[in-house]
CSV table of C-alpha atoms in Angstrom, one decimal:
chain,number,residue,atom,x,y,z
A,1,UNK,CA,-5.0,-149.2,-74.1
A,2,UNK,CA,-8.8,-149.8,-72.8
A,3,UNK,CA,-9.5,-151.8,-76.2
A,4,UNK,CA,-6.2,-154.0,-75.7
A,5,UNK,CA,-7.5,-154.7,-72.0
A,6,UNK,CA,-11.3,-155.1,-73.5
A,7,UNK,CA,-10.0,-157.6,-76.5
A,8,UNK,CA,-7.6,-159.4,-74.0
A,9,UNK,CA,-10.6,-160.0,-71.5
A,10,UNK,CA,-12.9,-161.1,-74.4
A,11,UNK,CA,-10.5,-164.0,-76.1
A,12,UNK,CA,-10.6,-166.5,-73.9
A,13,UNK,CA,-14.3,-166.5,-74.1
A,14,UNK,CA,-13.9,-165.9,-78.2
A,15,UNK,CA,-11.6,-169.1,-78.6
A,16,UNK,CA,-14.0,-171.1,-76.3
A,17,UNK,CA,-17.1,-170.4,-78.7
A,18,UNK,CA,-15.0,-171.0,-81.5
A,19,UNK,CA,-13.8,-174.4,-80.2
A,20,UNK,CA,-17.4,-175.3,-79.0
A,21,UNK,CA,-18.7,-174.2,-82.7
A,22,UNK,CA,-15.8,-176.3,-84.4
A,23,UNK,CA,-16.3,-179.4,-82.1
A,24,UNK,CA,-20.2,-178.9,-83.0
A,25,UNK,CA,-19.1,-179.7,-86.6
A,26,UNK,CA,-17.9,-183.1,-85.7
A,27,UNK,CA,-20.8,-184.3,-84.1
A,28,UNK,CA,-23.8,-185.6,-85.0
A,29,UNK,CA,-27.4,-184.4,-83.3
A,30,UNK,CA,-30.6,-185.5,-83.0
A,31,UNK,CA,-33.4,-184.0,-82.5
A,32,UNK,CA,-36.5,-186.3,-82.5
A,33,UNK,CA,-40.1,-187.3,-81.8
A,34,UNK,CA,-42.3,-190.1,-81.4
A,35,UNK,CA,-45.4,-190.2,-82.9
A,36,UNK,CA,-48.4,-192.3,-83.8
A,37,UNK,CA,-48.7,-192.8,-86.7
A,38,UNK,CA,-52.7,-192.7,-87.0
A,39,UNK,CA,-53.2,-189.9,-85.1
A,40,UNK,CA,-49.8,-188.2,-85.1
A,41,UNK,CA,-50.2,-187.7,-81.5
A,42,UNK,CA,-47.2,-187.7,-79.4
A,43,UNK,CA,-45.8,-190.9,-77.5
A,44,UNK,CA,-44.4,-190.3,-74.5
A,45,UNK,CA,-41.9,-192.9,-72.4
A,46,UNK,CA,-40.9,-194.5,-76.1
A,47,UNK,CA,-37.3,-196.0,-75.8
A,48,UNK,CA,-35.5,-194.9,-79.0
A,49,UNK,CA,-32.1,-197.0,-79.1
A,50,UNK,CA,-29.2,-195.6,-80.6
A,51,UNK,CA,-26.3,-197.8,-82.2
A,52,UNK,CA,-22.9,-196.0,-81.6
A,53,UNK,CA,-20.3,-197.3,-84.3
A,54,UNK,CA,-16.2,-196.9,-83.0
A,55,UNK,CA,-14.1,-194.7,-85.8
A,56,UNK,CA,-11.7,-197.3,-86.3
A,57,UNK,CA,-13.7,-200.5,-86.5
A,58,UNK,CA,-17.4,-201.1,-88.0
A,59,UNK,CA,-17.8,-204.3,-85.7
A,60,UNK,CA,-17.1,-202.4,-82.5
A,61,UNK,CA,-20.4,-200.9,-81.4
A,62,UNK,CA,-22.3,-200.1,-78.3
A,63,UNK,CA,-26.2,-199.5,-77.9
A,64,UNK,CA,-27.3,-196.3,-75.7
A,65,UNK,CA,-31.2,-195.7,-74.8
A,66,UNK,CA,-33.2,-192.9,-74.9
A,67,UNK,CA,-36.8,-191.8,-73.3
A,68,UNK,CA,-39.5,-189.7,-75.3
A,69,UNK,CA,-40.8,-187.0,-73.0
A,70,UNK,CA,-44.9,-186.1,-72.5
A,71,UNK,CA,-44.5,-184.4,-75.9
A,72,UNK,CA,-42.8,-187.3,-77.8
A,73,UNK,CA,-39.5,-185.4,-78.1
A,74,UNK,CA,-36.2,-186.6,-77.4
A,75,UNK,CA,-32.4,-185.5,-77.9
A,76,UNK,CA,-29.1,-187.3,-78.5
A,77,UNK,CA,-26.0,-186.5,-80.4
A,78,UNK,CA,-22.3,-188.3,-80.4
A,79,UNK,CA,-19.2,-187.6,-82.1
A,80,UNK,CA,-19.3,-191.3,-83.4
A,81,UNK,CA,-21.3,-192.6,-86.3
A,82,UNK,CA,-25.0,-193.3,-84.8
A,83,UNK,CA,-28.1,-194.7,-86.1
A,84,UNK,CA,-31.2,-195.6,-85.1
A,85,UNK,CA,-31.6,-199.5,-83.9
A,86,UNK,CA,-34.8,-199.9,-82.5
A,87,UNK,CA,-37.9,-198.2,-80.7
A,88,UNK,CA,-40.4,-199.9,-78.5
A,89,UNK,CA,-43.4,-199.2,-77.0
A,90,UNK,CA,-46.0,-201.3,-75.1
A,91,UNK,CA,-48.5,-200.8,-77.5
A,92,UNK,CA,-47.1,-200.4,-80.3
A,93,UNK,CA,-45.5,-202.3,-83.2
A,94,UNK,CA,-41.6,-202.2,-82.7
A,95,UNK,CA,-39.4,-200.9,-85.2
A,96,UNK,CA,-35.9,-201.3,-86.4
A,97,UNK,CA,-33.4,-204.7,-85.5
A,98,UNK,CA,-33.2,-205.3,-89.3
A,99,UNK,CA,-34.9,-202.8,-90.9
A,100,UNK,CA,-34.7,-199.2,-91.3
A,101,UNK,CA,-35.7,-197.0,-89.0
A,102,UNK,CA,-35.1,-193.4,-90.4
A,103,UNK,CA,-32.1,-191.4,-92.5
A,104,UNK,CA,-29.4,-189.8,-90.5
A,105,UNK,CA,-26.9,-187.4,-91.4
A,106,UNK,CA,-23.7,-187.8,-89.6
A,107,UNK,CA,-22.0,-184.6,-88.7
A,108,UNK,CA,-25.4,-182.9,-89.2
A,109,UNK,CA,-28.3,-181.2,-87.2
A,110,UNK,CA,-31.2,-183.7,-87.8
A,111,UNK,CA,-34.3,-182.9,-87.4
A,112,UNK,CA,-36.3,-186.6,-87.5
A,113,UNK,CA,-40.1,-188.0,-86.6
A,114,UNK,CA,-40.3,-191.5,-85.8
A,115,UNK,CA,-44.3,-193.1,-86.7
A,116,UNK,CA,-45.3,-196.0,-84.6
A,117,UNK,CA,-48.3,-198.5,-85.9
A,118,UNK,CA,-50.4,-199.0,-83.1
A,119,UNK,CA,-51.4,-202.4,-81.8
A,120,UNK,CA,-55.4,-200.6,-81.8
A,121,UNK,CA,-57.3,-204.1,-82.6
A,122,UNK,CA,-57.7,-207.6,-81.3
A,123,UNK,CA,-57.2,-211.4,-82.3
A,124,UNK,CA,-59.0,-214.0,-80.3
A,125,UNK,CA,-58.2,-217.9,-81.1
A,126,UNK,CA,-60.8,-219.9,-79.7
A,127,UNK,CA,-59.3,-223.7,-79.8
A,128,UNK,CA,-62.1,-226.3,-79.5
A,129,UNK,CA,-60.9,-229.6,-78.9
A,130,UNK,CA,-63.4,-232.8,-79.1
A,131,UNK,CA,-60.8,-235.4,-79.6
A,132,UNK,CA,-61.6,-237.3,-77.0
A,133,UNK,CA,-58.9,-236.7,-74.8
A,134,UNK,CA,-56.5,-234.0,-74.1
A,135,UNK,CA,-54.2,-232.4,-76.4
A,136,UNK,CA,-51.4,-230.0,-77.1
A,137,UNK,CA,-51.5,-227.6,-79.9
A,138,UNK,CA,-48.5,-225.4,-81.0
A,139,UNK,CA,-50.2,-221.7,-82.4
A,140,UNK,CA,-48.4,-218.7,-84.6
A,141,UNK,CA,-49.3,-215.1,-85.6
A,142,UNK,CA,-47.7,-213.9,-88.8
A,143,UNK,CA,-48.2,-209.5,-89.4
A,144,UNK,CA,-47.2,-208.5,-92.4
A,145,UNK,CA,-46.8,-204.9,-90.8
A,146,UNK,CA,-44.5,-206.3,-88.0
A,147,UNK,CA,-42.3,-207.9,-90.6
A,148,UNK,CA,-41.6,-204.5,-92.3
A,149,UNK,CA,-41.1,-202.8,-89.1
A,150,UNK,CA,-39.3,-205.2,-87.2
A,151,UNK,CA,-37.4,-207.4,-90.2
A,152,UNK,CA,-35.6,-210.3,-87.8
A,153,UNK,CA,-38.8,-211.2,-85.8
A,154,UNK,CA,-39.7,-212.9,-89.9
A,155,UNK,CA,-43.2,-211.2,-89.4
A,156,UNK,CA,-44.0,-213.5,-86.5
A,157,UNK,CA,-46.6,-211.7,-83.6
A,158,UNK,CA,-46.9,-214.8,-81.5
A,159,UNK,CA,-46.0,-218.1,-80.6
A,160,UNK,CA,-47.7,-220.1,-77.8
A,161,UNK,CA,-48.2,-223.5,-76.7
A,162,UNK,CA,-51.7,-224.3,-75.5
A,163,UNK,CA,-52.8,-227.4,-73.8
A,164,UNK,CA,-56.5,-228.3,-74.5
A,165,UNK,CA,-58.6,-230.6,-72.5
A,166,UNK,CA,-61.1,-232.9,-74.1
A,167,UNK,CA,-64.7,-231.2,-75.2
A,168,UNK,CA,-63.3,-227.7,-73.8
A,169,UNK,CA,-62.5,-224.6,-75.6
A,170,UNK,CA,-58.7,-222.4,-74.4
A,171,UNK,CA,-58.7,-218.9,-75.7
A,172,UNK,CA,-55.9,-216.7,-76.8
A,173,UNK,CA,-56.3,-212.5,-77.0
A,174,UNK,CA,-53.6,-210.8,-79.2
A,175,UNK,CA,-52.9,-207.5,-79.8
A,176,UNK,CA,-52.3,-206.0,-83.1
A,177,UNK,CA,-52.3,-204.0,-85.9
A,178,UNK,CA,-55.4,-202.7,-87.7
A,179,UNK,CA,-56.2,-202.4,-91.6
A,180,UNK,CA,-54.1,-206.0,-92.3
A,181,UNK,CA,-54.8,-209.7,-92.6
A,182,UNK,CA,-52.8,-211.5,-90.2
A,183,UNK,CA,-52.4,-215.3,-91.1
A,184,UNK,CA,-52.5,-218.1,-88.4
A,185,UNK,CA,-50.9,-220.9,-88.4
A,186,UNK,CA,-51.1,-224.2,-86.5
A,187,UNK,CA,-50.3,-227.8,-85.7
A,188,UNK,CA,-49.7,-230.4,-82.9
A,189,UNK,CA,-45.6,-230.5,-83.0
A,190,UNK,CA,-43.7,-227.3,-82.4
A,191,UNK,CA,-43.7,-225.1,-85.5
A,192,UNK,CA,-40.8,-224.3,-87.2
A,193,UNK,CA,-38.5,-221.4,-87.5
A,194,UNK,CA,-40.5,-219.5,-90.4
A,195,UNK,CA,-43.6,-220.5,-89.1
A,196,UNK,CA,-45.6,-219.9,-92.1
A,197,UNK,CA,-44.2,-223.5,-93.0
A,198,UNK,CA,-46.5,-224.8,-90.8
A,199,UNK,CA,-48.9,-227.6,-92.4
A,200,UNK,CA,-52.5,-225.9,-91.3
A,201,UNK,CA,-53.2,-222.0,-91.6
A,202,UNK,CA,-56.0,-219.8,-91.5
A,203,UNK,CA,-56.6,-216.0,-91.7
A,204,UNK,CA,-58.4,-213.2,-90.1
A,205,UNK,CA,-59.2,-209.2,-90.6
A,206,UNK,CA,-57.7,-207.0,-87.6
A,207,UNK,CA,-60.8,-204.3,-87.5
A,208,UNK,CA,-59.3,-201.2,-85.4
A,209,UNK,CA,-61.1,-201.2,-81.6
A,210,UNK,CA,-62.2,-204.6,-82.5
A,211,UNK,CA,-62.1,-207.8,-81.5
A,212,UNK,CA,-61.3,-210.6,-84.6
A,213,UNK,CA,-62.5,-214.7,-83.8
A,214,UNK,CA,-60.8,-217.2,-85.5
A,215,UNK,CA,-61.6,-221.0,-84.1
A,216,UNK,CA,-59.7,-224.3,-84.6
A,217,UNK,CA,-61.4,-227.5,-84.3
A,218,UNK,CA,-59.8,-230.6,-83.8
């Protein structure tokens, strides 16, 4: 009789675990962390952008955010089918919109690290006009490093638009990626699209902690 009570008090809380462990099964979890990837230090305040897919149509779908805490660590998990969209941080290259971000097993415990290239050097365009009057060039940064992380932005850093006055010089400071050659590209209409059509191009080494010069005369 006392083990018919005991069993009798225990099953509700036996069915619920059971439940809880079968609904488990369904979902997919992740359990990340942001890193960079030089130093493999943590990167805390990183959004990490989830893409949540509807069962019954691949076209519905519905973006949810994410923080990295101070030890680059962050949780989601959904019943749906998830993937990774995008990550950003000031900083930092972004990642994802396009390309690839990192393998995720739906239904599945996964265990993931995220790497982020670090914007850790500098670009400086020095355009030095002596025309004779003023003038209006149209400027573009093209990353080879930011077109595998982030494949719709087409590699492009930076676009700007800088007026010039006559015998005067108008800097611009980028940040970026170290260890590449970034290409630069020019001209005195707006550029196109895929800038690296542009008609006038140049290039410059990204040192890490450094500061890269490339000038323009015209």
């Amino acid at each position: 009789m006392i083990r018919s009570l005991i069993f009798s008090a225990l099953f509700p809380s036996v069915l619920l675990a059971l439940l809880f462990v079968a609904c488990k099964e369904k979902t997919t979890l992740v359990n990340g962390r942001v890193v960079d990837k030089h130093t493999g230090q943590a990167i805390d305040s990183a959004v990490v952008v989830f893409r949540i897919t509807s069962k019954d149509d691949p076209y519905n779908t519905r973006d949810i955010s994410v923080y990295s805490d101070h030890d680059g660590r962050f949780y989601f998990e959904s019943e749906l089918s998830l993937g990774i969209y995008w990550v950003i941080k000031e900083g930092y290259l972004q990642k994802g919109v396009g390309t690839h971000v990192v393998d995720i097993e739906q239904h599945k415990m996964n265990d993931i690290v995220i790497e982020m290239i670090p914007k850790d050097g500098f670009l400086s365009i020095n355009c030095i006009n002596s025309t004779g009057s003023e003038d209006t060039l149209y400027l573009g940064i093209y990353s080879g490093l930011q077109d595998s992380e982030l494949g719709l932005t087409n590699g492009v850093m930076a676009r700007d638009t800088v007026i010039v006055g006559n015998n005067s010089t108008v800097s611009r400071l980028t940040g970026l990626a170290s260890g590449e050659t970034v290409e630069i590209y020019w001209d005195f209409i707006p550029l196109p699209f895929y800038i690296t059509e542009a008609p006038n191009r140049g290039s410059a080494i990204i040192v890490r902690e450094d500061t890269a010069a490339f000038d323009i005369f015209f």
